[in-house]
Short mmCIF file of C-alpha atoms in Angstrom, two decimals:
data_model
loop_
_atom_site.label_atom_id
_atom_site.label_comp_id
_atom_site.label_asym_id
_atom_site.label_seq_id
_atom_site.Cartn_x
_atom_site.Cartn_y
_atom_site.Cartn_z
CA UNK A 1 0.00 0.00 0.00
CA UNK A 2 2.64 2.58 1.24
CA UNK A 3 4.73 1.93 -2.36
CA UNK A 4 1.64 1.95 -4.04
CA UNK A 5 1.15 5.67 -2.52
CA UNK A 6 5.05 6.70 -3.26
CA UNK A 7 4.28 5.85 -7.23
CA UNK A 8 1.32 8.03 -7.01
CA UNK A 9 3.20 10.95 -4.77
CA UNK A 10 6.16 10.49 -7.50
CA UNK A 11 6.73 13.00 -9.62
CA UNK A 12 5.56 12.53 -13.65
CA UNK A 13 8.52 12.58 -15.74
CA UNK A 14 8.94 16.06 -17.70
CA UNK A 15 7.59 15.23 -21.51
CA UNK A 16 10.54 16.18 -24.23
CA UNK A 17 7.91 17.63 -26.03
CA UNK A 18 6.58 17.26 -29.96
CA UNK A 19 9.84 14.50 -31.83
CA UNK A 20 10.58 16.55 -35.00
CA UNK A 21 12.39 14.31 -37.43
CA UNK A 22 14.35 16.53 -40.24
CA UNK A 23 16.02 15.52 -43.04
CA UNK A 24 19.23 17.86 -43.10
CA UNK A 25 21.01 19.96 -40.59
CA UNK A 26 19.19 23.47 -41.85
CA UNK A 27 15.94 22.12 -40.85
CA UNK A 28 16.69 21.36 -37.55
CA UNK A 29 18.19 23.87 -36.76
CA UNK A 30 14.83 26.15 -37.84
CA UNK A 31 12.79 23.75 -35.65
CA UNK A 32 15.20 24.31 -32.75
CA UNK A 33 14.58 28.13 -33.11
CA UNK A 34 11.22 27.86 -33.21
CA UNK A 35 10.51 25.03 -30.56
CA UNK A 36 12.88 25.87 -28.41
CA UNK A 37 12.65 23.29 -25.45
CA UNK A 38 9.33 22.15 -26.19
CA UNK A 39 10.74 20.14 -29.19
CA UNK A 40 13.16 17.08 -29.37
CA UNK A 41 14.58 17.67 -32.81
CA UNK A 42 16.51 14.97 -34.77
CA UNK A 43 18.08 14.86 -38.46
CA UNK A 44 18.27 12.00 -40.52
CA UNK A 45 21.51 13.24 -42.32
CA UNK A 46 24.71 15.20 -40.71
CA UNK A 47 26.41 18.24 -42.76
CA UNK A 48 29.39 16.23 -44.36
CA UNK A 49 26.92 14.19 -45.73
CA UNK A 50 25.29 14.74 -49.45
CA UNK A 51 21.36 14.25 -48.56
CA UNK A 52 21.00 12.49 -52.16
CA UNK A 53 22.62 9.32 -50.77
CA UNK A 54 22.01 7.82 -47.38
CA UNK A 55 21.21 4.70 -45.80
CA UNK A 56 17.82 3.70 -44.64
CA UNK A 57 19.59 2.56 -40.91
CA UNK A 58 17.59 0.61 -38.36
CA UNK A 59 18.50 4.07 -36.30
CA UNK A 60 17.16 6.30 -38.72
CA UNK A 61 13.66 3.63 -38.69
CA UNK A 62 13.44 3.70 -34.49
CA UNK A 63 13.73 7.45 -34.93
CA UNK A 64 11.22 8.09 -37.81
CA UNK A 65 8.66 6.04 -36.17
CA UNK A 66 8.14 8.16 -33.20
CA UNK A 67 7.66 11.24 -34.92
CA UNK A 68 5.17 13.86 -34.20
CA UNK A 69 6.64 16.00 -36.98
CA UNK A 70 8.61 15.41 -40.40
CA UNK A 71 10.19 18.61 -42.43
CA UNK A 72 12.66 17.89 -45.22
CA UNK A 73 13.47 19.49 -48.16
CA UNK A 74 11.25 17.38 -50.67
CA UNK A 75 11.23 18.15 -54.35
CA UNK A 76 13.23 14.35 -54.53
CA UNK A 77 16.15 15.49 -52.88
CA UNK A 78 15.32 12.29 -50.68
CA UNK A 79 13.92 10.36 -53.23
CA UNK A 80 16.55 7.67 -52.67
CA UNK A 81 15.91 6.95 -48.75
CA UNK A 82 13.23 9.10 -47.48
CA UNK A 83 10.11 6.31 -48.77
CA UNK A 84 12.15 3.28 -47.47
CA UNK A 85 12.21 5.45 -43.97
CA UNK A 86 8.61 6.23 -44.46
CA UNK A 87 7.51 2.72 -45.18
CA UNK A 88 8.96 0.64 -42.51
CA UNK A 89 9.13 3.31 -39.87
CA UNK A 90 5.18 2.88 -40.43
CA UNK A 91 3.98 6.30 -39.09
CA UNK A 92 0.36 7.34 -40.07
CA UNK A 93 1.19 10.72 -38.21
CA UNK A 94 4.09 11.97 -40.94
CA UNK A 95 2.69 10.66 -44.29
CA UNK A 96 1.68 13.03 -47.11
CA UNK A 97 -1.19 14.93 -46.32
CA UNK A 98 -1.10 15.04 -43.07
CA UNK A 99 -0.30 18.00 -40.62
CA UNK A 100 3.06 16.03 -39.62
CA UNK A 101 4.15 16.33 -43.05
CA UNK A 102 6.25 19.36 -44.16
CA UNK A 103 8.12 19.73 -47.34
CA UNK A 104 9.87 22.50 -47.67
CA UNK A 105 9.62 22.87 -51.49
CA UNK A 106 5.71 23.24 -51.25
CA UNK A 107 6.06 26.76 -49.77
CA UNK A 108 8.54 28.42 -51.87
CA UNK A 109 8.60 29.74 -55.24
CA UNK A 110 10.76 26.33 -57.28
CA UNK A 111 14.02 27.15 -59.96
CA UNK A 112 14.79 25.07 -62.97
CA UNK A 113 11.58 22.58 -63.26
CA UNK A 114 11.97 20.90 -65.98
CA UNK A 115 9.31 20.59 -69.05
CA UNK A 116 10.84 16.73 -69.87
CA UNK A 117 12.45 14.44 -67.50
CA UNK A 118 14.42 11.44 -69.42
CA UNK A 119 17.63 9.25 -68.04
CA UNK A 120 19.64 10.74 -70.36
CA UNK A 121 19.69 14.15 -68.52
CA UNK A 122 21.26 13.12 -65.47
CA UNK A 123 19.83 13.19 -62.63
CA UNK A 124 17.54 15.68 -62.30
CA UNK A 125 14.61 16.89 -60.39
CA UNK A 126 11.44 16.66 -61.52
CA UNK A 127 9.97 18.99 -58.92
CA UNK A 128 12.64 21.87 -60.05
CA UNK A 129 16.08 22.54 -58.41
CA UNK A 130 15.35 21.29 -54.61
CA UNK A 131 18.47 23.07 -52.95
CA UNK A 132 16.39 26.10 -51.85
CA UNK A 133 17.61 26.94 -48.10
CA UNK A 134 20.83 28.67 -49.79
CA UNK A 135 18.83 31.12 -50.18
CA UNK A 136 18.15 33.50 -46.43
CA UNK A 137 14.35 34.39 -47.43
CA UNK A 138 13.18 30.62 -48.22
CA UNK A 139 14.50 30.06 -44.70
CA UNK A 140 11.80 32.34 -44.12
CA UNK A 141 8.89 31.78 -46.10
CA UNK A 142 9.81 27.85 -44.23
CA UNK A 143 9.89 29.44 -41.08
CA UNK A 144 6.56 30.88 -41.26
CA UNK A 145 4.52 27.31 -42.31
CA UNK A 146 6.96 25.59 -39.56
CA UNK A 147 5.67 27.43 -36.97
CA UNK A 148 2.15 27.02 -37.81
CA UNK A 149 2.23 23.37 -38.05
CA UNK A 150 4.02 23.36 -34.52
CA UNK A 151 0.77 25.28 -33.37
CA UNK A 152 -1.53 22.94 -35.03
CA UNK A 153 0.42 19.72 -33.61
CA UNK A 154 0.73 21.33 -29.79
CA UNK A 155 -1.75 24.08 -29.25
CA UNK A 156 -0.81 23.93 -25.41
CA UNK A 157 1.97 25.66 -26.42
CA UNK A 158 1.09 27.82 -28.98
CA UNK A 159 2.12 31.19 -27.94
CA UNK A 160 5.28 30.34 -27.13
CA UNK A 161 5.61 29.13 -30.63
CA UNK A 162 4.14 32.19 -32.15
CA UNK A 163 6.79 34.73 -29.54
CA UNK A 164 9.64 32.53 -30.71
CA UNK A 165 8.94 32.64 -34.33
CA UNK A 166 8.28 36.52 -34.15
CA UNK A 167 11.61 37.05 -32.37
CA UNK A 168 13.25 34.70 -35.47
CA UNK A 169 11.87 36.22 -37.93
CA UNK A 170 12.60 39.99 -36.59
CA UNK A 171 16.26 38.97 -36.22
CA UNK A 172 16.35 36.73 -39.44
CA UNK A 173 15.12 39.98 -42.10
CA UNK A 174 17.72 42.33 -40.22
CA UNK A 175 20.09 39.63 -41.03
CA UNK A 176 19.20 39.27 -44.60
CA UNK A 177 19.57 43.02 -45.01
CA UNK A 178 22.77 43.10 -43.69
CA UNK A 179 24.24 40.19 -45.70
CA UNK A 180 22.88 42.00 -48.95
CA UNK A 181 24.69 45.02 -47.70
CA UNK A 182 27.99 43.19 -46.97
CA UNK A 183 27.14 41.27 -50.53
CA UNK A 184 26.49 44.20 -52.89
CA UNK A 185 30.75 44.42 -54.49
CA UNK A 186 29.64 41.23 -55.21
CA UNK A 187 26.90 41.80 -57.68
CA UNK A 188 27.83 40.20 -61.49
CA UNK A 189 30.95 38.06 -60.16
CA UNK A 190 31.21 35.51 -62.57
CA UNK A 191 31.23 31.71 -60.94
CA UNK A 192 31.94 28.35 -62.07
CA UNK A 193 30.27 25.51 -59.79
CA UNK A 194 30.73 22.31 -59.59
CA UNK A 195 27.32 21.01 -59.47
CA UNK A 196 23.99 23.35 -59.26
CA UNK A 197 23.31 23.53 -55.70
CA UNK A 198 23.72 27.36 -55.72
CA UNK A 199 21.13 28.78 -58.19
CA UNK A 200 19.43 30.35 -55.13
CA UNK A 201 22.08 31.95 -53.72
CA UNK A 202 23.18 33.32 -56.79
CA UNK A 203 19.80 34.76 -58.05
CA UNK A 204 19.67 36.22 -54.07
CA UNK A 205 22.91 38.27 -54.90
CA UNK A 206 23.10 38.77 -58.59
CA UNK A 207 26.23 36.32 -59.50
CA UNK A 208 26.55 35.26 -62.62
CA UNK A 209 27.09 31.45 -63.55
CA UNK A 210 29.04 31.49 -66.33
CA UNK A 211 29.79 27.31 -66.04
CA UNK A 212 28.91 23.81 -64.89
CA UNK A 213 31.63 21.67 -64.05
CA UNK A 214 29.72 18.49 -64.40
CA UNK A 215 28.17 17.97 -67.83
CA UNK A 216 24.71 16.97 -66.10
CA UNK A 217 23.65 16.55 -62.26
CA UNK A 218 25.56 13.90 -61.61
CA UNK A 219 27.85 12.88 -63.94
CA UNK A 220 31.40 13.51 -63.55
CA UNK A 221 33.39 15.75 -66.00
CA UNK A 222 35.39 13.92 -68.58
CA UNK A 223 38.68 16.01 -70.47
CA UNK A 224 37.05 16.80 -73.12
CA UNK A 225 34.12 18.82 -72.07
CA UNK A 226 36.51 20.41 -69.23
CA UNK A 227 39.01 21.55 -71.90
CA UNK A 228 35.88 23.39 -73.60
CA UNK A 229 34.79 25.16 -70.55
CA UNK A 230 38.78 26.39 -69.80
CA UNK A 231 38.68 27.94 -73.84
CA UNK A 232 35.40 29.43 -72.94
CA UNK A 233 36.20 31.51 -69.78
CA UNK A 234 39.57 32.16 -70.91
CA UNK A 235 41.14 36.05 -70.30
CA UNK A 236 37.79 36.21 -68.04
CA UNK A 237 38.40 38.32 -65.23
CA UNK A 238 37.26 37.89 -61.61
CA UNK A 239 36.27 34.16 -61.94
CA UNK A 240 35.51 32.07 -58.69
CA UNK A 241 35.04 28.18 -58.73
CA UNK A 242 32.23 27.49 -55.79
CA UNK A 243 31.44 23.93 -54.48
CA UNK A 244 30.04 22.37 -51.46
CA UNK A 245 31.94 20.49 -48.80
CA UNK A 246 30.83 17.20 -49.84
CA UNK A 247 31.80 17.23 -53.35
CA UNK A 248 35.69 16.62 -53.64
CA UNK A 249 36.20 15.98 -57.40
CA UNK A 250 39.94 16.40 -59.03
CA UNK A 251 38.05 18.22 -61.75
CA UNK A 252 37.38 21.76 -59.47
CA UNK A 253 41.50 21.11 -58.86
CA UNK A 254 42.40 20.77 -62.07
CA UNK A 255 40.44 23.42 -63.32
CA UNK A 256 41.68 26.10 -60.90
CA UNK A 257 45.19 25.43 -61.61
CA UNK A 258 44.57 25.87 -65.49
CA UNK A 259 42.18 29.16 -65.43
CA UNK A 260 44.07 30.28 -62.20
CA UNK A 261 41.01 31.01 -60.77
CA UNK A 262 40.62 30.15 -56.47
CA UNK A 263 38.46 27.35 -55.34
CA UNK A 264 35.98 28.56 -52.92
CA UNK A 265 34.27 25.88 -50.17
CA UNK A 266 30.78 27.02 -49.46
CA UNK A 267 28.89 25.10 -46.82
CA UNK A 268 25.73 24.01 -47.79
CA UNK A 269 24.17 23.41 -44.43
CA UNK A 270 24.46 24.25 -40.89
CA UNK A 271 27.60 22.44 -39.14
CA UNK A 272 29.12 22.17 -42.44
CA UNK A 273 32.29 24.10 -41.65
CA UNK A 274 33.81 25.25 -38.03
CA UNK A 275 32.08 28.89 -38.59
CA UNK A 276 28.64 27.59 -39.47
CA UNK A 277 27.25 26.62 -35.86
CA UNK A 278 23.78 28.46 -36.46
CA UNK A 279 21.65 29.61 -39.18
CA UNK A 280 23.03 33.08 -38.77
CA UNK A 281 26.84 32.35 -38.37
CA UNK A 282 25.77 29.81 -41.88
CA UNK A 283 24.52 32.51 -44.03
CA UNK A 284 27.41 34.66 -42.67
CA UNK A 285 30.22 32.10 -43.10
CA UNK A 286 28.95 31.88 -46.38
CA UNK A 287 28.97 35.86 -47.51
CA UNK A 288 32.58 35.95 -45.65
CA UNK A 289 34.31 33.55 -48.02
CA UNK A 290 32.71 34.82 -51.18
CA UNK A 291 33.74 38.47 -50.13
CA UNK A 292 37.29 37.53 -48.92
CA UNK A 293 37.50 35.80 -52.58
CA UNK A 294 36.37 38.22 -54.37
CA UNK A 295 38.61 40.62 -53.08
CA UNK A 296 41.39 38.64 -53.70
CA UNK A 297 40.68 38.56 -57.68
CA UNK A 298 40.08 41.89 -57.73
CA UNK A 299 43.19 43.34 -55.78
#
């Protein structure tokens, strides 16, 4: 009887809150801003990683299962692991349609969606360019649906939600505003990437792409067609080479020793280099080494 009485006495274990399962690092680090301690965020992939290729783990499964709350980028980014997880993990709450379901590419306007999608292409997206979050305002425009769904999923907590998202959002424009001040020398700098993860960033601050290193999404660069692209931007002044931290091909080396122009690393995701810790220090990581190389081609 008396034990029976300490278990009721005993206090209730404090409840982690709404599991948010995200896809890449960016994600959950918006759902950490927003939730703040009511949330137990997870993501399925870490920063070093290229979110077009992981394994459907046991881990990943356990972890997909008990979500309250999925938000990836969508667009079939994930295509290659995100049903497998969906399908075993077996999770009525976080299937399409319903309010535990959030794609980030359903709230923003999409680049680059293609008329005809065929093998020989490469490997495309047939839901337009999915790497959106390199550009500041779709973090926004995401920011904004996140927090509603957070509402909808756990009303007790609503206003907190709402107070953290304003107080995101406030800092988050003044942010963008600043990096476009920081970014304006930068306007028209011509830049050769490696593959086209950075069509958003470079319509948010006016660079010009003036080549693809890869031939199509996907496939790697043989002599031929790199030879062509070196006569092309030859005598071309200013020239950057930009590429993300998971892509280490010999072709971006190769390429900057022959055109002489510098190879700049620009972290796709939170986490992805020492300086990105945040979404803030990201963005800002990322305007630092485009400015510091620009200013060294243009000394």
């Amino acid at each position: 009887y008396l034990l029976l009485m300490f278990t009721l006495l005993a206090p209730l274990p404090l409840q982690a809150g709404l599991k948010v399962f995200t896809c890449e690092p960016e994600w959950a680090a918006l759902a950490a801003e927003l939730g703040g301690d009511h949330v137990d965020v997870t993501s399925a992939t870490q920063a070093m990683q290229d979110p077009h290729y992981i394994q459907a783990r046991p881990s990943l499964i356990a972890r997909i299962r008990k979500a309250d709350l999925l938000v990836c980028t969508g667009a079939g980014l994930e295509a290659g692991w995100l049903p497998v997880l969906l399908r075993k993990g077996n999770n009525p709450r976080i299937l399409a349609g319903q309010p535990g379901h959030l794609m980030a590419t359903d709230h923003v306007t999409m680049k680059e969606i293609p008329t005809v999608v065929d093998r020989s292409m490469g490997d495309i997206h047939a839901g337009g360019n999915p790497h959106i979050q390199t550009d500041p305002r779709n973090i926004g425009r995401v920011a904004e649906v996140l927090a509603e769904r957070l509402k909808m999923l756990d009303s007790a907590n609503g206003e907190e939600y709402q107070r953290r998202y304003e107080d995101f959002i406030g800092r988050w424009n003044a942010a963008i505003e600043h990096w476009e001040q920081l970014a304006s020398p930068m306007t028209g700098m011509p830049v050769v990437v490696y593959h086209r993860s950075w069509i958003y960033l470079q319509d948010w601050l006016g660079l010009k792409e003036i080549a693809t290193l890869q031939p199509k999404p996907g496939i790697p660069p043989g002599s031929r067609y790199l030879a062509d692209i070196l006569n092309r931007t030859q005598g071309l002044s200013g020239m950057v080479i930009i590429h993300s931290q998971y892509q280490k091909s010999k072709a971006i080396k190769w390429f900057s020793a022959k055109s002489g122009a510098p190879v700049v690393l620009l972290p796709t995701t939170v986490g992805a280099t020492a300086e990105a810790q945040d979404l803030f220090s990201w963005y800002e990581d990322i305007i630092t080494r485009l400015l510091n190389a620009h200013e060294n081609v243009n000394e």
